[in-house]
Coordinates of C-alpha atoms in Angstrom, one line a residue:
M1 CA -10.4 -92.2 -84.9
S2 CA -14.0 -91.2 -85.8
L3 CA -15.2 -93.0 -82.7
L4 CA -12.9 -91.0 -80.5
F5 CA -14.0 -87.8 -82.3
G6 CA -17.7 -88.8 -81.6
I7 CA -17.0 -89.4 -77.9
A8 CA -15.2 -86.1 -77.6
L9 CA -18.0 -84.2 -79.4
F10 CA -20.6 -85.8 -77.1
S11 CA -18.6 -84.7 -74.1
I12 CA -18.4 -81.1 -75.4
I13 CA -22.1 -81.0 -76.1
A14 CA -23.0 -82.4 -72.7
S15 CA -20.7 -80.1 -70.8
S16 CA -22.0 -77.1 -72.6
G17 CA -25.6 -77.8 -71.6
F18 CA -26.7 -78.8 -75.1
A19 CA -28.5 -81.9 -73.9
A20 CA -31.9 -80.3 -74.4
Y21 CA -34.7 -81.8 -76.3
T22 CA -33.4 -81.1 -79.8
P23 CA -36.5 -82.3 -81.9
D24 CA -38.3 -79.2 -80.5
Q25 CA -35.5 -76.7 -81.1
V26 CA -36.5 -73.8 -83.3
T27 CA -33.6 -73.2 -85.7
N28 CA -35.0 -70.7 -88.2
L29 CA -37.8 -68.5 -86.9
P30 CA -39.5 -66.6 -89.7
G31 CA -39.5 -62.8 -89.6
L32 CA -36.1 -62.3 -88.0
K33 CA -33.3 -60.6 -89.8
T34 CA -30.8 -62.6 -87.7
Q35 CA -31.5 -65.7 -85.7
P36 CA -30.8 -65.2 -81.9
S37 CA -27.7 -66.4 -80.2
F38 CA -29.8 -68.1 -77.4
R39 CA -31.7 -71.3 -78.0
H40 CA -35.5 -71.7 -78.0
F41 CA -37.8 -74.6 -78.4
S42 CA -41.4 -75.1 -79.3
G43 CA -43.6 -78.2 -79.3
Y44 CA -46.0 -80.1 -77.1
L45 CA -46.3 -81.3 -73.6
N46 CA -48.5 -84.2 -72.4
A47 CA -51.4 -83.5 -70.1
S48 CA -54.3 -85.7 -69.1
A49 CA -55.8 -88.3 -71.5
E50 CA -54.4 -87.3 -75.0
K51 CA -54.3 -83.6 -74.4
K52 CA -51.4 -81.8 -76.0
L53 CA -50.4 -78.4 -74.6
H54 CA -48.2 -76.2 -76.7
Y55 CA -45.2 -74.6 -75.1
W56 CA -42.5 -72.2 -76.3
F57 CA -39.4 -72.4 -74.2
V58 CA -36.7 -69.7 -74.3
E59 CA -33.4 -70.2 -72.7
S60 CA -32.0 -67.3 -70.6
Q61 CA -29.8 -64.8 -72.5
N62 CA -27.8 -64.5 -69.3
D63 CA -26.8 -67.9 -67.7
P64 CA -29.2 -70.6 -68.7
A65 CA -27.5 -73.3 -66.7
N66 CA -28.0 -71.4 -63.4
D67 CA -30.8 -68.9 -64.0
P68 CA -34.3 -69.8 -62.7
V69 CA -36.9 -71.4 -64.9
V70 CA -40.1 -69.4 -65.0
L71 CA -43.5 -70.4 -66.3
W72 CA -45.7 -67.7 -67.8
M73 CA -49.5 -68.1 -68.4
N74 CA -52.0 -65.6 -69.8
G75 CA -55.6 -65.7 -68.5
G76 CA -59.1 -65.5 -70.0
P77 CA -59.8 -68.2 -69.2
G78 CA -59.2 -69.4 -72.7
C79 CA -56.6 -67.0 -73.9
S80 CA -53.2 -67.8 -75.3
S81 CA -49.8 -67.2 -73.6
M82 CA -48.4 -66.4 -77.0
D83 CA -49.8 -63.0 -76.3
G84 CA -47.4 -62.7 -73.4
M85 CA -44.6 -64.1 -75.6
L86 CA -45.1 -61.9 -78.6
T87 CA -46.5 -58.6 -77.2
E88 CA -45.4 -58.4 -73.6
L89 CA -42.4 -60.1 -72.0
G90 CA -41.0 -62.5 -74.6
P91 CA -37.8 -61.8 -76.6
F92 CA -39.6 -61.6 -80.0
H93 CA -42.3 -59.1 -80.7
V94 CA -44.4 -58.8 -83.9
N95 CA -44.2 -55.8 -86.2
P96 CA -47.4 -54.2 -87.5
D97 CA -47.0 -56.0 -90.8
G98 CA -47.8 -59.3 -89.2
E99 CA -44.8 -61.0 -90.9
T100 CA -41.6 -59.7 -89.3
L101 CA -40.3 -59.6 -85.7
Y102 CA -38.1 -57.3 -83.6
M103 CA -36.1 -58.1 -80.5
N104 CA -37.5 -57.0 -77.2
E105 CA -34.6 -55.6 -75.1
Y106 CA -36.8 -55.8 -71.9
S107 CA -37.6 -59.5 -72.3
W108 CA -37.8 -61.5 -69.0
S109 CA -35.6 -64.1 -70.8
T110 CA -32.7 -61.7 -70.2
K111 CA -32.9 -62.9 -66.6
A112 CA -34.5 -66.3 -66.6
N113 CA -35.3 -69.3 -68.7
M114 CA -39.0 -68.7 -69.8
I115 CA -41.7 -71.2 -70.5
F116 CA -44.8 -69.9 -72.3
L117 CA -47.6 -72.4 -72.0
E118 CA -50.9 -72.4 -73.9
A119 CA -53.5 -73.8 -71.6
P120 CA -56.0 -75.3 -71.3
A121 CA -56.3 -77.6 -74.4
G122 CA -58.3 -75.9 -77.1
V123 CA -56.4 -72.6 -76.6
G124 CA -54.1 -71.4 -79.3
Y125 CA -52.1 -74.3 -80.7
S126 CA -53.0 -76.6 -77.8
Y127 CA -55.5 -79.4 -78.7
S128 CA -57.0 -82.7 -77.8
P129 CA -57.7 -85.3 -80.5
D130 CA -61.1 -86.2 -79.0
K131 CA -62.2 -82.5 -79.2
Q132 CA -63.5 -82.7 -75.6
Y133 CA -62.6 -79.2 -74.3
A134 CA -65.0 -78.7 -71.4
T135 CA -62.9 -78.0 -68.3
D136 CA -62.7 -76.1 -65.0
D137 CA -60.2 -74.6 -62.5
D138 CA -59.2 -78.0 -61.0
K139 CA -58.9 -79.8 -64.3
V140 CA -56.7 -77.0 -65.7
S141 CA -54.4 -77.0 -62.7
M142 CA -53.9 -80.8 -63.0
D143 CA -53.3 -80.6 -66.8
N144 CA -50.7 -77.8 -66.2
Y145 CA -49.1 -79.8 -63.5
L146 CA -48.8 -82.9 -65.8
A147 CA -47.5 -80.6 -68.5
L148 CA -44.7 -79.4 -66.2
Q149 CA -43.7 -82.9 -65.5
S150 CA -43.6 -83.6 -69.2
F151 CA -41.4 -80.5 -69.7
F152 CA -38.8 -81.6 -67.2
K153 CA -38.7 -85.0 -68.8
K154 CA -37.8 -83.3 -72.0
F155 CA -35.4 -80.9 -70.3
P156 CA -34.0 -82.8 -67.2
E157 CA -31.0 -80.5 -67.1
Y158 CA -33.2 -77.8 -65.7
A159 CA -34.9 -79.8 -63.0
S160 CA -32.6 -78.5 -60.3
N161 CA -32.9 -74.8 -61.2
E162 CA -35.1 -72.6 -59.1
F163 CA -38.6 -72.6 -60.5
Y164 CA -41.3 -69.9 -60.4
V165 CA -44.9 -69.8 -61.6
T166 CA -46.2 -66.5 -63.1
G167 CA -49.0 -65.1 -65.1
E168 CA -51.7 -62.4 -65.4
S169 CA -55.4 -61.8 -65.4
Y170 CA -57.3 -65.2 -64.9
A171 CA -53.9 -66.6 -64.1
G172 CA -54.8 -65.2 -60.7
I173 CA -56.6 -68.5 -60.5
Y174 CA -54.2 -70.6 -62.7
V175 CA -51.1 -69.7 -60.7
P176 CA -52.1 -70.4 -57.1
T177 CA -54.0 -73.6 -58.1
L178 CA -51.0 -75.0 -60.0
S179 CA -48.6 -73.9 -57.3
L180 CA -50.6 -75.8 -54.8
R181 CA -50.5 -78.9 -57.0
I182 CA -46.7 -78.5 -57.0
L183 CA -46.5 -78.0 -53.2
Q184 CA -48.7 -81.0 -52.5
G185 CA -47.6 -83.3 -55.3
N186 CA -44.8 -85.9 -55.7
A187 CA -43.0 -84.3 -58.7
T188 CA -39.5 -83.1 -58.0
I189 CA -39.8 -79.4 -58.9
N190 CA -37.5 -76.9 -57.2
M191 CA -40.2 -74.3 -56.8
K192 CA -39.4 -71.1 -54.9
G193 CA -42.3 -68.7 -55.6
F194 CA -45.1 -67.3 -57.7
A195 CA -46.0 -63.9 -59.1
I196 CA -49.3 -62.6 -60.4
G197 CA -50.0 -59.5 -62.4
N198 CA -53.4 -57.8 -62.5
G199 CA -54.9 -61.1 -61.4
I200 CA -58.3 -62.0 -60.2
T201 CA -57.9 -63.0 -56.6
N202 CA -61.5 -62.5 -55.2
F203 CA -64.4 -62.0 -57.5
D204 CA -66.5 -60.0 -55.0
T205 CA -63.8 -57.6 -53.9
N206 CA -62.8 -57.1 -57.5
T207 CA -66.3 -55.8 -58.3
D208 CA -66.8 -53.9 -55.1
S209 CA -63.4 -52.1 -55.5
L210 CA -64.2 -51.3 -59.1
I211 CA -67.1 -49.1 -58.1
Y212 CA -64.7 -47.1 -55.9
F213 CA -62.1 -47.1 -58.6
A214 CA -64.6 -45.7 -61.2
Y215 CA -65.8 -43.0 -58.9
Y216 CA -62.5 -41.7 -57.8
H217 CA -61.2 -41.8 -61.4
G218 CA -63.9 -39.4 -62.4
L219 CA -66.1 -41.9 -64.3
L220 CA -69.4 -42.0 -62.3
G221 CA -70.1 -38.5 -61.2
L222 CA -71.4 -37.3 -57.8
D223 CA -75.1 -37.9 -58.4
L224 CA -74.6 -41.6 -59.3
W225 CA -72.2 -42.0 -56.4
K226 CA -74.8 -40.6 -54.0
S227 CA -77.3 -43.1 -55.3
L228 CA -74.9 -45.9 -54.9
T229 CA -73.9 -45.0 -51.3
E230 CA -77.5 -44.3 -50.3
N231 CA -78.8 -47.7 -51.6
C232 CA -75.8 -50.0 -51.3
C233 CA -74.1 -48.9 -48.0
N234 CA -75.2 -49.2 -44.4
G235 CA -73.0 -46.5 -43.0
T236 CA -69.9 -48.7 -42.4
K237 CA -69.8 -51.0 -45.4
C238 CA -70.8 -50.9 -49.0
V239 CA -71.9 -54.1 -50.7
F240 CA -72.1 -53.8 -54.5
S241 CA -71.4 -57.3 -55.7
K242 CA -73.8 -59.3 -53.6
T243 CA -76.5 -56.8 -52.9
T244 CA -80.1 -57.9 -52.3
S245 CA -81.5 -54.5 -53.1
S246 CA -83.0 -54.2 -56.6
T247 CA -82.4 -50.4 -56.4
C248 CA -78.7 -50.9 -55.5
Y249 CA -78.4 -53.4 -58.3
T250 CA -79.8 -51.0 -60.8
Y251 CA -77.1 -48.4 -59.9
V252 CA -74.4 -51.0 -59.9
G253 CA -75.4 -52.0 -63.4
E254 CA -75.4 -48.3 -64.5
S255 CA -71.9 -48.0 -63.1
L256 CA -70.6 -51.1 -64.9
N257 CA -72.2 -49.9 -68.1
I258 CA -70.1 -46.8 -67.9
V259 CA -66.9 -48.7 -67.2
Y260 CA -67.4 -51.4 -69.9
N261 CA -69.9 -50.3 -72.5
I262 CA -69.3 -46.6 -73.5
G263 CA -66.0 -47.1 -75.2
L264 CA -63.4 -46.8 -72.5
N265 CA -60.3 -49.0 -72.6
E266 CA -61.1 -51.4 -69.8
Y267 CA -57.5 -52.7 -69.8
S268 CA -55.9 -49.3 -69.6
L269 CA -58.1 -46.4 -68.6
Y270 CA -56.0 -43.6 -70.1
A271 CA -55.2 -45.4 -73.4
D272 CA -57.3 -45.3 -76.5
C273 CA -59.7 -48.2 -77.3
Y274 CA -58.9 -49.9 -80.6
S275 CA -62.0 -50.9 -82.5
G276 CA -60.7 -51.7 -86.0
P277 CA -61.3 -49.8 -89.2
S278 CA -64.9 -51.0 -89.3
G279 CA -65.6 -49.9 -85.7
K280 CA -66.1 -53.5 -84.8
S281 CA -63.9 -56.1 -83.3
P282 CA -61.3 -57.4 -85.8
L283 CA -61.1 -60.7 -83.9
V284 CA -62.4 -62.2 -80.7
T285 CA -60.2 -60.7 -78.0
R286 CA -59.6 -61.8 -74.5
Y287 CA -61.6 -58.9 -73.1
Q288 CA -65.0 -60.6 -73.6
F289 CA -63.8 -63.8 -71.9
D290 CA -62.2 -61.9 -69.0
M291 CA -65.4 -60.1 -68.4
M292 CA -67.6 -63.2 -68.6
H293 CA -65.7 -64.7 -65.7
V294 CA -64.8 -61.6 -63.7
L295 CA -68.4 -60.6 -63.4
G296 CA -70.0 -64.0 -63.9
H297 CA -71.0 -64.3 -60.2
F298 CA -73.8 -61.8 -60.6
P299 CA -77.3 -63.4 -60.1
T300 CA -78.5 -61.8 -63.3
T301 CA -76.7 -60.0 -66.1
P302 CA -77.1 -56.2 -66.2
P303 CA -74.1 -55.5 -68.5
K304 CA -75.2 -56.3 -72.1
Y305 CA -71.7 -57.4 -73.0
Y306 CA -71.9 -60.3 -70.6
R307 CA -75.0 -61.8 -72.2
A308 CA -73.3 -61.6 -75.6
S309 CA -70.1 -63.2 -74.4
S310 CA -71.7 -66.0 -72.5
A311 CA -73.9 -66.9 -75.5
G312 CA -70.9 -66.8 -77.8
K313 CA -72.7 -64.5 -80.1
G314 CA -72.5 -60.8 -80.9
L315 CA -68.9 -60.5 -79.6
D316 CA -68.3 -57.6 -82.0
L317 CA -70.8 -55.5 -80.1
M318 CA -68.1 -54.3 -77.7
P319 CA -64.9 -52.6 -78.8
P320 CA -62.0 -54.9 -78.1
C321 CA -59.6 -52.1 -77.2
V322 CA -56.6 -54.4 -77.7
N323 CA -55.3 -54.8 -81.3
R324 CA -53.8 -58.2 -82.0
T325 CA -54.3 -58.4 -85.7
A326 CA -50.5 -58.6 -86.4
E327 CA -49.9 -61.3 -83.8
T328 CA -52.8 -63.3 -85.2
A329 CA -51.5 -63.0 -88.8
Y330 CA -48.0 -64.0 -87.8
L331 CA -49.0 -67.1 -85.9
N332 CA -51.1 -68.3 -88.7
L333 CA -48.4 -68.1 -91.3
P334 CA -47.7 -71.7 -92.6
S335 CA -43.9 -71.1 -92.3
V336 CA -44.3 -70.1 -88.6
R337 CA -46.4 -73.1 -87.8
K338 CA -43.8 -75.3 -89.4
A339 CA -40.9 -73.6 -87.6
L340 CA -42.7 -74.0 -84.2
H341 CA -43.5 -77.7 -84.9
I342 CA -47.2 -77.1 -84.7
S343 CA -49.3 -80.2 -85.2
D344 CA -51.7 -80.5 -88.2
Q345 CA -54.4 -81.3 -85.6
A346 CA -54.1 -77.9 -84.1
P347 CA -56.6 -75.3 -85.3
S348 CA -55.9 -71.9 -86.7
W349 CA -54.4 -69.7 -83.9
E350 CA -56.7 -67.3 -82.2
L351 CA -56.0 -65.0 -79.2
C352 CA -58.9 -66.5 -77.2
S353 CA -61.1 -69.6 -77.5
N354 CA -64.7 -69.7 -76.2
L355 CA -64.2 -72.9 -74.3
P356 CA -66.9 -74.5 -72.0
Y357 CA -65.2 -73.4 -68.8
S358 CA -66.5 -73.7 -65.2
T359 CA -65.1 -71.4 -62.5
I360 CA -64.9 -73.2 -59.2
Y361 CA -63.2 -70.7 -56.9
N362 CA -64.6 -67.3 -55.9
T363 CA -61.4 -66.5 -53.9
M364 CA -57.8 -67.7 -53.6
F365 CA -57.7 -66.9 -49.9
D366 CA -57.1 -70.5 -48.8
Q367 CA -54.5 -71.2 -51.5
Y368 CA -52.5 -68.1 -50.6
Q369 CA -52.6 -69.0 -46.9
T370 CA -51.1 -72.4 -47.6
L371 CA -48.6 -71.4 -50.3
L372 CA -47.1 -68.5 -48.3
T373 CA -45.9 -71.0 -45.6
K374 CA -43.5 -72.4 -48.2
Y375 CA -43.0 -70.0 -51.1
R376 CA -42.4 -66.3 -51.8
G377 CA -45.1 -64.5 -53.7
M378 CA -45.6 -61.2 -55.5
V379 CA -48.9 -59.5 -56.5
Y380 CA -48.4 -56.6 -58.9
N381 CA -50.9 -54.4 -60.6
G382 CA -50.8 -51.7 -63.3
D383 CA -52.8 -49.0 -61.6
T384 CA -55.0 -48.0 -64.6
D385 CA -56.5 -51.4 -65.3
M386 CA -60.3 -51.8 -64.7
A387 CA -60.6 -55.5 -65.5
C388 CA -58.7 -56.6 -62.4
N389 CA -58.1 -53.4 -60.6
F390 CA -55.2 -52.7 -58.1
L391 CA -57.6 -51.8 -55.2
G392 CA -59.3 -55.2 -55.3
D393 CA -56.0 -57.0 -55.2
E394 CA -54.8 -54.7 -52.4
W395 CA -58.0 -55.5 -50.3
F396 CA -57.4 -59.2 -50.9
V397 CA -53.7 -59.1 -49.8
E398 CA -54.6 -57.1 -46.7
S399 CA -57.3 -59.6 -45.8
L400 CA -54.6 -62.4 -45.6
G401 CA -53.5 -60.9 -42.2
L402 CA -49.8 -61.3 -43.0
K403 CA -47.1 -59.7 -40.9
V404 CA -46.0 -56.3 -42.4
Q405 CA -42.2 -56.1 -42.9
K406 CA -42.1 -52.7 -44.8
Q407 CA -44.8 -50.1 -45.0
R408 CA -46.0 -48.8 -48.4
V409 CA -43.3 -46.7 -50.1
P410 CA -42.6 -45.6 -53.7
W411 CA -40.0 -47.4 -55.9
K412 CA -38.1 -45.9 -58.8
V413 CA -36.6 -46.8 -62.1
N414 CA -34.1 -44.4 -63.8
G415 CA -34.8 -41.9 -61.1
Q416 CA -38.5 -41.7 -61.7
I417 CA -41.2 -43.1 -59.4
A418 CA -42.4 -46.4 -61.0
G419 CA -45.1 -47.2 -58.5
F420 CA -45.5 -48.2 -54.9
F421 CA -44.8 -51.4 -52.9
K422 CA -45.6 -52.9 -49.5
Q423 CA -43.7 -55.8 -48.2
F424 CA -45.4 -58.5 -46.1
E425 CA -43.9 -61.7 -44.8
N426 CA -43.2 -63.8 -48.0
L427 CA -45.4 -61.5 -50.1
S428 CA -44.7 -58.3 -52.0
L429 CA -47.6 -56.0 -53.1
V430 CA -46.6 -53.8 -56.0
T431 CA -48.2 -51.2 -58.2
V432 CA -46.8 -50.0 -61.5
K433 CA -47.6 -46.4 -62.2
G434 CA -49.4 -45.7 -65.5
A435 CA -49.6 -49.3 -66.5
G436 CA -52.7 -51.2 -67.4
H437 CA -53.7 -54.8 -67.4
M438 CA -50.6 -56.0 -69.4
V439 CA -47.8 -54.4 -67.4
P440 CA -44.8 -55.7 -69.4
A441 CA -46.3 -54.2 -72.5
D442 CA -47.1 -50.8 -71.0
K443 CA -44.1 -50.4 -68.8
P444 CA -41.4 -52.9 -70.1
A445 CA -38.4 -51.4 -68.2
E446 CA -40.3 -51.1 -65.0
A447 CA -41.7 -54.7 -65.3
L448 CA -38.2 -56.1 -65.9
H449 CA -36.8 -54.3 -62.9
M450 CA -39.6 -55.6 -60.7
F451 CA -39.3 -59.1 -62.1
T452 CA -35.5 -59.2 -61.5
S453 CA -35.9 -57.9 -58.0
F454 CA -38.4 -60.6 -57.2
L455 CA -36.2 -63.4 -58.5
E456 CA -33.2 -62.1 -56.6
N457 CA -35.4 -61.5 -53.5
G458 CA -34.0 -58.0 -53.2
P459 CA -35.6 -54.6 -52.7
L460 CA -37.3 -52.8 -55.5

C-alpha cells in the first residue's frame, strides 16, 4: 500500500512541475511576514575551472510551466545582480531597516521565470576556490554560457521554454557576447531575444553624446559649449572622445568634471545624490566601476574620479549617489546566507567588487549585426541617465542600418506618456520618461509594461 502511495505521490509531483532542483529551494526567506506562494531557488552554477556563480531563480507567479525563462545581469563590470533582484525588478525588496522585505507588485516574475546571476566569479556571493579572479569580456561570456548549461541541468523542465537574456549598464557588453555564445554554441537553449537597459553599446559614442546631453540639459553653459564646438568640431562633426587637440581635450575634461565631480546624480540627473551621513560613500558602489570602464578609453585621465577608481583607492572621494546600505546589511545577515545556501567560501556580500577586469570590445556593432538575423532585441533607456545616456544608444542603434518598421512615437501607461519608441526590423528602441540608469527602480509600472510587451512581441 505504501509503495502505491509513493508512486502516486511521485506522479502528482512530476505532473505539477515540482521536479525542480529541490536542494536549492528557498523554503524560509528571512524578513518576510508570509512566505510567497511561488517557488524560488538559490545556489551555485558551475562555470570554467572551479568557478561557482551564485544564482537566485524565481518561478513565474503567472504560469511557470509555459512562461519564458529570463536571465538578468547587472553591470559594472563587477557589480551584483542581487541589486536587480532586491531593488529593481525582483519580487522581494529590502526595507530601510536592512532586515525585512516587502513584495514588489511590479516584479518581472509576474510575467516570467527570472534568473538573477552574479557574475563574474568574485562578484557578490560568486567565488572561485583558487581566488584567481582576473577576467575579461570573452572569459565572462564563456563562464556565463557554461553557467546557463549548468542551470538547465538542474532545471531540465525549463529547457523548452522561450529564453531571453537581459541586463543593464555594462550588461550592454555581457548580454550580446553571451547571446552570441548561445547562437553559435551547441547547447540546446530555446533563445528568442535579448533586452538591454541603459547599456554601454559603443564607448566613443557614449562619451560624444554625453557632451551634447550635458549641454542641452543645462549643465555646461554657452561659453563652455562655444569653446567645445570651436576646438572639437570641424563644421560637420564634433569629436570629443578621440580628439587629438590638447585644447579640445581640456574642455572635454572640464565638461566631464561638471557631469561627474560636482555632486550631480550621474545615474539620474534630477534625483538627489546620496552621500551618507558623513558626506562620504557608505560603501563601494557600482558608480566608480561603471565610470572606470565607460571612460577608460581616454588616452589619459582628466576626471579625478577615474584615477581613484582605477587605483582602487580613494573611492569615497566621489559621492556614490545610490544608497545600498539596507541591501548590503540584509545580504550579510547569517540567516539570509543560510537560507540562500551560500557557501562558506563566499566572501561578505558587497554591491561591487574591484576585480582585475580587461575590456576587450569598444563597440557591440558586429554582435548586434549577427544576433538580429536570428533574435529579437530591445534597447531601452531611462532618459535622465548620464552614465549610459539615451542619445548614445540611439546613435548606436541608428548606425546599424536596420529597416525602420515604425517611426518614433510616444507610448503610454495609465493614460500618461511613458516615453518614446521606434521600431526597427527585429529591434525596438525605447526611452522611459523620467527614469534614470535603473529603469525598473525609477519607473516600475512602465518597466513592467515595456517588458511584457517585449516578451509578447506586441506594441507598446
